[in-house]
PDB file of C-alpha atoms in Angstrom:
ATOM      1  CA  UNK A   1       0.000   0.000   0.000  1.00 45.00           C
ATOM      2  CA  UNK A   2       2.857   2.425   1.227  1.00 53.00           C
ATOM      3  CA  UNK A   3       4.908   1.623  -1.911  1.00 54.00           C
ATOM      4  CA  UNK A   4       1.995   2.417  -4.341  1.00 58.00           C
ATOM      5  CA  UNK A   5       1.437   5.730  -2.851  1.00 62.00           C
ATOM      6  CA  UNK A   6       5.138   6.531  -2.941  1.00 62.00           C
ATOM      7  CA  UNK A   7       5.812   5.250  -6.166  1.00 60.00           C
ATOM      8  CA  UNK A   8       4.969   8.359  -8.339  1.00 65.00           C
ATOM      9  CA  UNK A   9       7.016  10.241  -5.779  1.00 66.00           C
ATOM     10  CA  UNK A  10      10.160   7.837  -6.373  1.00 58.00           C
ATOM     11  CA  UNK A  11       9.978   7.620  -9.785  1.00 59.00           C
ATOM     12  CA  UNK A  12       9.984  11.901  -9.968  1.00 67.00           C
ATOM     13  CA  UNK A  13      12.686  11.810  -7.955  1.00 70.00           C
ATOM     14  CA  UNK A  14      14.908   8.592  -9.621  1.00 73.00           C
ATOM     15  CA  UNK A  15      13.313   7.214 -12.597  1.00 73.00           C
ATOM     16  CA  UNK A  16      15.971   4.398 -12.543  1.00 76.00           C
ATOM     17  CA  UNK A  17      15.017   3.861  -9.040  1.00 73.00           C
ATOM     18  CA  UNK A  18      11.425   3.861 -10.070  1.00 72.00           C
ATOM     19  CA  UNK A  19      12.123   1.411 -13.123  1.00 79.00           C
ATOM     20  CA  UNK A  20      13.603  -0.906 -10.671  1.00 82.00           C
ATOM     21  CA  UNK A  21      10.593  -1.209  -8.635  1.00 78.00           C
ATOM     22  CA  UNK A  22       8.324  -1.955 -11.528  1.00 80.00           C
ATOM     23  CA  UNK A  23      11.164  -4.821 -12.654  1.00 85.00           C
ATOM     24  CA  UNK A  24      11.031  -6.416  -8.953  1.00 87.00           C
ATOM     25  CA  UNK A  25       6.928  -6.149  -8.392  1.00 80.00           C
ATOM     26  CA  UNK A  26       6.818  -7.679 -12.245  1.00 79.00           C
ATOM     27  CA  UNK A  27       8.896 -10.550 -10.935  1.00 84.00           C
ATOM     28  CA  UNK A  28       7.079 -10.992  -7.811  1.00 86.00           C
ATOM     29  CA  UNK A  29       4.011 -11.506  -9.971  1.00 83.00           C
ATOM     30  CA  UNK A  30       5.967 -13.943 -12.221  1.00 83.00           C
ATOM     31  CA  UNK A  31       7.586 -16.181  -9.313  1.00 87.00           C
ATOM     32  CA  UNK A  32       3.983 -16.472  -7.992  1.00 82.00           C
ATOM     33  CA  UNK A  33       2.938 -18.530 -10.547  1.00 75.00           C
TER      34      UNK A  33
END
């Protein structure tokens, strides 16, 4: 929940940062399965 909220705010601030994120929730969804 936190990270949603803050992740517009991150990704202003360090778009590789930001990019990262997205790459790490995407394989979070992938492992899942």
């Amino acid at each position: 929940m936190f990270l949603s909220q803050s992740f517009p705010f991150l990704l202003l601030r360090n778009p590789i940062l930001g990019l990262f994120h997205h790459l790490t929730c995407c394989i979070d969804v992938l492992s899942s399965f």
